[in-house]
Steps between C-alpha positions, in 0.01 A plus 500: 500500500161621377340834399144624440397818314278770648292663225397865519145487363458877506801571282489165327863418567724294723496653842752277668619149582497303822681171563758315707840339471611200708870431555556123467880505519500322836262233376711443186816484708343234721390302195847527347657390828270198519579402141871536568472294819314229309766500230782468754318224691450312173876524445563380856261205452670404173839530670388278786381234256834504320705484819306221668471286186873512434755271667744791507382854579808649332382370162186715525654815645547682167138452397375596848692829488361564151141451620541715811712774346268542203187504720618810689676667205836494675833580337668197656390197699782309665595238757807507723623195690689553827783292638728529799875482443766379739532849648139467625374789287204487259569527127240503228492429125238569235416161350205596279356816344221614269555830321237713327549557125754770423687469830835335567524187710731501802512121529861387534626849577784506758316768699221247567720195555643397838390833649560550870169594662590803710250673726693824454408539132123523546425424862121518470512238222730272699286520815177420315639213295683340791182526710281339236320822400454636146696807402274757333733750339332799342513877541193504723627250755876559513687786657709721273830324575372150421314613191804682365699179554265328254491789253882504483467144371235611246222325695185710545301238692597172666296218652683206658349202679724284722506123466535336841551125544486359855536851648811566293527776239555285193461744213306790349229536236498852361364747246606847393383781276763705321261711293229624739524621861197289583340442837445130562133424556365282780384252233854467363660466841248246633504285187879494482524404867283202407737427210794506741321261734425264211863502392613443860266201527626353173864534607423358844319203347792418273752535783293263714454253214873506427581441867247216513644342187852524643379335819336221300820453299702478819259242637528296181879509525484397866261215424719384211808510728321302773381245246856468369636452852232243575586316178872504590421378852281223365777396261751494786264291714450255217874479443562446871240228509667322206840522670360358825326222317820416312702488823244277664512259209881493515490400868 
Protein backbone atom coordinates (compact mmCIF):
# COMPACT_ATOMS: atom_id res chain seq x y z
CA UNK A 1 0.00 0.00 0.00
CA UNK A 2 1.07 3.63 -0.39
CA UNK A 3 -0.41 7.09 0.37
CA UNK A 4 0.41 10.68 -0.62
CA UNK A 5 -0.81 13.87 1.10
CA UNK A 6 -2.63 16.69 -0.69
CA UNK A 7 -1.78 20.02 0.95
CA UNK A 8 -4.29 22.88 1.03
CA UNK A 9 -2.05 25.89 0.40
CA UNK A 10 -4.85 28.39 0.94
CA UNK A 11 -5.73 27.19 4.42
CA UNK A 12 -2.28 25.83 5.12
CA UNK A 13 -3.50 22.41 6.18
CA UNK A 14 -3.84 18.85 4.98
CA UNK A 15 -6.55 18.76 2.39
CA UNK A 16 -6.65 15.05 1.76
CA UNK A 17 -4.77 11.85 0.92
CA UNK A 18 -4.65 9.77 -2.22
CA UNK A 19 -3.13 6.29 -2.54
CA UNK A 20 -3.71 2.64 -3.40
CA UNK A 21 -3.79 -0.78 -1.81
CA UNK A 22 -2.84 -3.99 -3.64
CA UNK A 23 -4.14 -7.35 -2.42
CA UNK A 24 -1.28 -9.88 -2.65
CA UNK A 25 -3.04 -12.77 -0.92
CA UNK A 26 -3.14 -14.81 -4.13
CA UNK A 27 0.54 -14.21 -4.82
CA UNK A 28 1.47 -15.19 -1.24
CA UNK A 29 -0.69 -18.30 -1.46
CA UNK A 30 1.08 -19.32 -4.66
CA UNK A 31 4.48 -18.74 -3.05
CA UNK A 32 3.45 -20.74 0.02
CA UNK A 33 2.17 -23.55 -2.20
CA UNK A 34 5.45 -23.64 -4.13
CA UNK A 35 7.48 -23.73 -0.92
CA UNK A 36 5.30 -26.53 0.42
CA UNK A 37 5.61 -28.47 -2.84
CA UNK A 38 9.39 -28.08 -2.72
CA UNK A 39 9.45 -29.28 0.88
CA UNK A 40 7.35 -32.36 0.07
CA UNK A 41 9.44 -33.16 -3.02
CA UNK A 42 12.60 -32.91 -0.90
CA UNK A 43 11.04 -35.44 1.47
CA UNK A 44 10.12 -37.68 -1.47
CA UNK A 45 13.67 -37.46 -2.86
CA UNK A 46 15.16 -38.33 0.54
CA UNK A 47 12.70 -41.22 0.84
CA UNK A 48 13.64 -42.53 -2.59
CA UNK A 49 17.33 -42.45 -1.67
CA UNK A 50 16.67 -44.41 1.51
CA UNK A 51 14.49 -47.01 -0.21
CA UNK A 52 16.76 -47.67 -3.17
CA UNK A 53 19.96 -47.77 -1.11
CA UNK A 54 18.56 -50.32 1.32
CA UNK A 55 18.51 -54.08 0.69
CA UNK A 56 15.14 -54.23 2.46
CA UNK A 57 12.52 -51.51 1.94
CA UNK A 58 10.78 -52.47 5.20
CA UNK A 59 13.82 -51.33 7.19
CA UNK A 60 13.37 -47.78 5.87
CA UNK A 61 9.59 -47.53 6.07
CA UNK A 62 9.45 -45.83 9.49
CA UNK A 63 11.85 -43.07 8.47
CA UNK A 64 10.08 -42.60 5.11
CA UNK A 65 6.73 -42.09 6.85
CA UNK A 66 8.38 -39.64 9.25
CA UNK A 67 9.77 -37.57 6.35
CA UNK A 68 6.52 -37.55 4.38
CA UNK A 69 4.15 -37.09 7.30
CA UNK A 70 6.14 -34.20 8.74
CA UNK A 71 6.48 -32.47 5.35
CA UNK A 72 2.69 -32.11 4.99
CA UNK A 73 1.94 -31.59 8.70
CA UNK A 74 -0.24 -34.69 8.87
CA UNK A 75 -1.57 -36.25 12.06
CA UNK A 76 -0.62 -39.74 10.94
CA UNK A 77 1.34 -41.28 8.09
CA UNK A 78 0.89 -45.02 7.69
CA UNK A 79 1.39 -48.03 5.45
CA UNK A 80 -0.99 -50.97 5.09
CA UNK A 81 0.03 -54.25 3.47
CA UNK A 82 -2.66 -56.34 1.75
CA UNK A 83 -2.87 -60.10 1.55
CA UNK A 84 -5.41 -62.55 0.22
CA UNK A 85 -6.63 -65.32 2.52
CA UNK A 86 -7.89 -68.74 1.57
CA UNK A 87 -11.42 -67.39 1.21
CA UNK A 88 -10.17 -65.23 -1.70
CA UNK A 89 -10.94 -61.95 0.08
CA UNK A 90 -8.49 -59.08 0.62
CA UNK A 91 -7.34 -58.33 4.16
CA UNK A 92 -5.02 -55.53 5.18
CA UNK A 93 -2.76 -54.77 8.15
CA UNK A 94 -0.99 -51.59 9.23
CA UNK A 95 2.71 -52.50 9.37
CA UNK A 96 4.21 -49.05 9.98
CA UNK A 97 3.04 -45.65 11.24
CA UNK A 98 4.38 -42.19 12.04
CA UNK A 99 2.36 -40.15 14.52
CA UNK A 100 2.60 -36.40 15.12
CA UNK A 101 3.62 -35.32 18.65
CA UNK A 102 0.75 -35.43 21.11
CA UNK A 103 -1.29 -38.01 19.19
CA UNK A 104 -1.74 -41.70 19.94
CA UNK A 105 -0.32 -44.34 17.64
CA UNK A 106 -2.68 -46.98 16.23
CA UNK A 107 0.11 -49.37 15.26
CA UNK A 108 -0.70 -52.85 16.52
CA UNK A 109 -4.33 -51.99 17.22
CA UNK A 110 -6.75 -54.87 16.47
CA UNK A 111 -8.95 -52.51 14.44
CA UNK A 112 -6.06 -52.08 11.96
CA UNK A 113 -4.87 -55.69 11.95
CA UNK A 114 -6.19 -58.38 9.59
CA UNK A 115 -8.99 -56.05 8.49
CA UNK A 116 -11.29 -57.31 5.77
CA UNK A 117 -11.33 -54.75 2.96
CA UNK A 118 -15.02 -54.28 2.27
CA UNK A 119 -16.31 -52.06 -0.52
CA UNK A 120 -19.48 -51.48 1.50
CA UNK A 121 -17.75 -49.46 4.23
CA UNK A 122 -16.51 -46.62 2.02
CA UNK A 123 -17.21 -47.58 -1.56
CA UNK A 124 -15.59 -44.53 -3.14
CA UNK A 125 -12.34 -45.32 -1.29
CA UNK A 126 -12.43 -48.98 -2.30
CA UNK A 127 -13.07 -48.19 -5.97
CA UNK A 128 -10.23 -45.66 -6.18
CA UNK A 129 -7.67 -47.78 -4.36
CA UNK A 130 -8.49 -50.96 -6.24
CA UNK A 131 -8.27 -49.04 -9.53
CA UNK A 132 -4.88 -47.53 -8.73
CA UNK A 133 -6.18 -44.00 -8.10
CA UNK A 134 -5.47 -41.80 -5.06
CA UNK A 135 -8.29 -41.19 -2.62
CA UNK A 136 -8.58 -37.49 -1.80
CA UNK A 137 -10.83 -37.31 1.23
CA UNK A 138 -11.75 -33.81 2.36
CA UNK A 139 -14.94 -31.83 2.87
CA UNK A 140 -14.65 -30.15 -0.52
CA UNK A 141 -14.38 -33.34 -2.57
CA UNK A 142 -16.52 -35.87 -0.69
CA UNK A 143 -20.26 -36.08 -0.49
CA UNK A 144 -21.88 -35.69 2.91
CA UNK A 145 -22.26 -39.43 3.55
CA UNK A 146 -18.61 -40.28 2.85
CA UNK A 147 -17.31 -37.29 4.77
CA UNK A 148 -19.45 -38.12 7.79
CA UNK A 149 -18.02 -41.66 7.65
CA UNK A 150 -14.56 -40.15 8.20
CA UNK A 151 -15.69 -37.66 10.85
CA UNK A 152 -17.29 -40.47 12.89
CA UNK A 153 -13.78 -41.92 13.07
CA UNK A 154 -12.38 -38.52 14.13
CA UNK A 155 -10.67 -38.02 10.75
CA UNK A 156 -11.17 -34.55 9.25
CA UNK A 157 -9.12 -35.15 6.10
CA UNK A 158 -7.70 -38.29 4.50
CA UNK A 159 -5.30 -38.85 1.61
CA UNK A 160 -4.48 -42.42 0.57
CA UNK A 161 -2.29 -43.56 -2.31
CA UNK A 162 -2.55 -47.17 -3.53
CA UNK A 163 0.53 -49.32 -4.00
CA UNK A 164 0.14 -51.56 -7.04
CA UNK A 165 2.66 -54.26 -7.94
CA UNK A 166 2.25 -56.04 -11.30
CA UNK A 167 -1.32 -54.71 -11.64
CA UNK A 168 -2.26 -56.05 -8.21
CA UNK A 169 -3.37 -53.86 -5.31
CA UNK A 170 -0.55 -54.61 -2.89
CA UNK A 171 -1.01 -52.04 -0.15
CA UNK A 172 -1.77 -48.43 0.77
CA UNK A 173 0.28 -45.39 1.73
CA UNK A 174 -1.84 -42.90 3.63
CA UNK A 175 -2.06 -39.67 5.61
CA UNK A 176 -4.76 -38.13 7.76
CA UNK A 177 -5.45 -34.94 9.66
CA UNK A 178 -7.39 -35.19 12.90
CA UNK A 179 -7.10 -31.54 13.91
CA UNK A 180 -7.98 -29.48 10.80
CA UNK A 181 -10.64 -30.03 8.13
CA UNK A 182 -8.05 -29.22 5.49
CA UNK A 183 -8.41 -29.36 1.73
CA UNK A 184 -5.55 -31.29 0.17
CA UNK A 185 -3.63 -29.13 -2.28
CA UNK A 186 -2.58 -30.22 -5.77
CA UNK A 187 1.05 -30.00 -4.61
CA UNK A 188 0.40 -32.45 -1.76
CA UNK A 189 -1.55 -34.88 -3.92
CA UNK A 190 0.94 -34.86 -6.83
CA UNK A 191 4.00 -35.21 -4.60
CA UNK A 192 2.50 -38.06 -2.59
CA UNK A 193 1.51 -39.89 -5.77
CA UNK A 194 5.20 -39.72 -6.69
CA UNK A 195 6.05 -41.07 -3.22
CA UNK A 196 3.65 -43.96 -3.78
CA UNK A 197 5.26 -44.71 -7.15
CA UNK A 198 8.72 -44.66 -5.57
CA UNK A 199 7.62 -47.07 -2.86
CA UNK A 200 5.98 -49.32 -5.45
CA UNK A 201 9.21 -49.39 -7.47
CA UNK A 202 11.28 -50.23 -4.39
CA UNK A 203 8.97 -53.09 -3.42
CA UNK A 204 8.87 -54.37 -7.00
CA UNK A 205 12.67 -54.28 -7.22
CA UNK A 206 13.07 -56.29 -4.03
CA UNK A 207 10.44 -58.83 -5.10
CA UNK A 208 12.24 -59.28 -8.43
CA UNK A 209 15.65 -59.53 -6.76
CA UNK A 210 14.32 -62.09 -4.28
CA UNK A 211 12.80 -64.14 -7.10
CA UNK A 212 16.06 -63.94 -9.06
CA UNK A 213 18.08 -65.01 -6.03
CA UNK A 214 15.73 -67.96 -5.45
CA UNK A 215 16.12 -68.96 -9.08
CA UNK A 216 19.91 -68.75 -8.79
CA UNK A 217 19.80 -70.84 -5.61
CA UNK A 218 17.67 -73.45 -7.35
CA UNK A 219 20.12 -73.55 -10.23
CA UNK A 220 23.03 -73.99 -7.83
CA UNK A 221 21.21 -76.88 -6.15
CA UNK A 222 20.45 -78.45 -9.53
CA UNK A 223 24.06 -78.08 -10.67
CA UNK A 224 25.31 -79.55 -7.38
CA UNK A 225 22.90 -82.49 -7.77
CA UNK A 226 24.00 -83.11 -11.36
CA UNK A 227 27.64 -82.96 -10.34
CA UNK A 228 26.95 -85.43 -7.54
CA UNK A 229 25.16 -87.79 -9.94
CA UNK A 230 28.00 -87.49 -12.43
CA UNK A 231 30.51 -88.26 -9.68
CA UNK A 232 28.48 -91.31 -8.59
CA UNK A 233 28.20 -92.48 -12.21
CA UNK A 234 31.92 -92.04 -12.72
CA UNK A 235 32.62 -94.02 -9.56
CA UNK A 236 30.30 -96.80 -10.74
CA UNK A 237 32.00 -96.88 -14.15
CA UNK A 238 35.40 -97.09 -12.52
CA UNK A 239 34.21 -99.87 -10.23
CA UNK A 240 32.71 -101.76 -13.17
CA UNK A 241 35.92 -101.42 -15.10
CA UNK A 242 37.91 -102.83 -12.16
CA UNK A 243 35.51 -105.78 -11.87
CA UNK A 244 35.78 -106.52 -15.60
CA UNK A 245 39.53 -106.29 -15.50
CA UNK A 246 39.65 -108.64 -12.50
CA UNK A 247 37.43 -111.20 -14.25
CA UNK A 248 39.55 -111.05 -17.38
CA UNK A 249 42.68 -111.69 -15.36
CA UNK A 250 41.03 -114.65 -13.62
CA UNK A 251 40.22 -116.25 -16.98
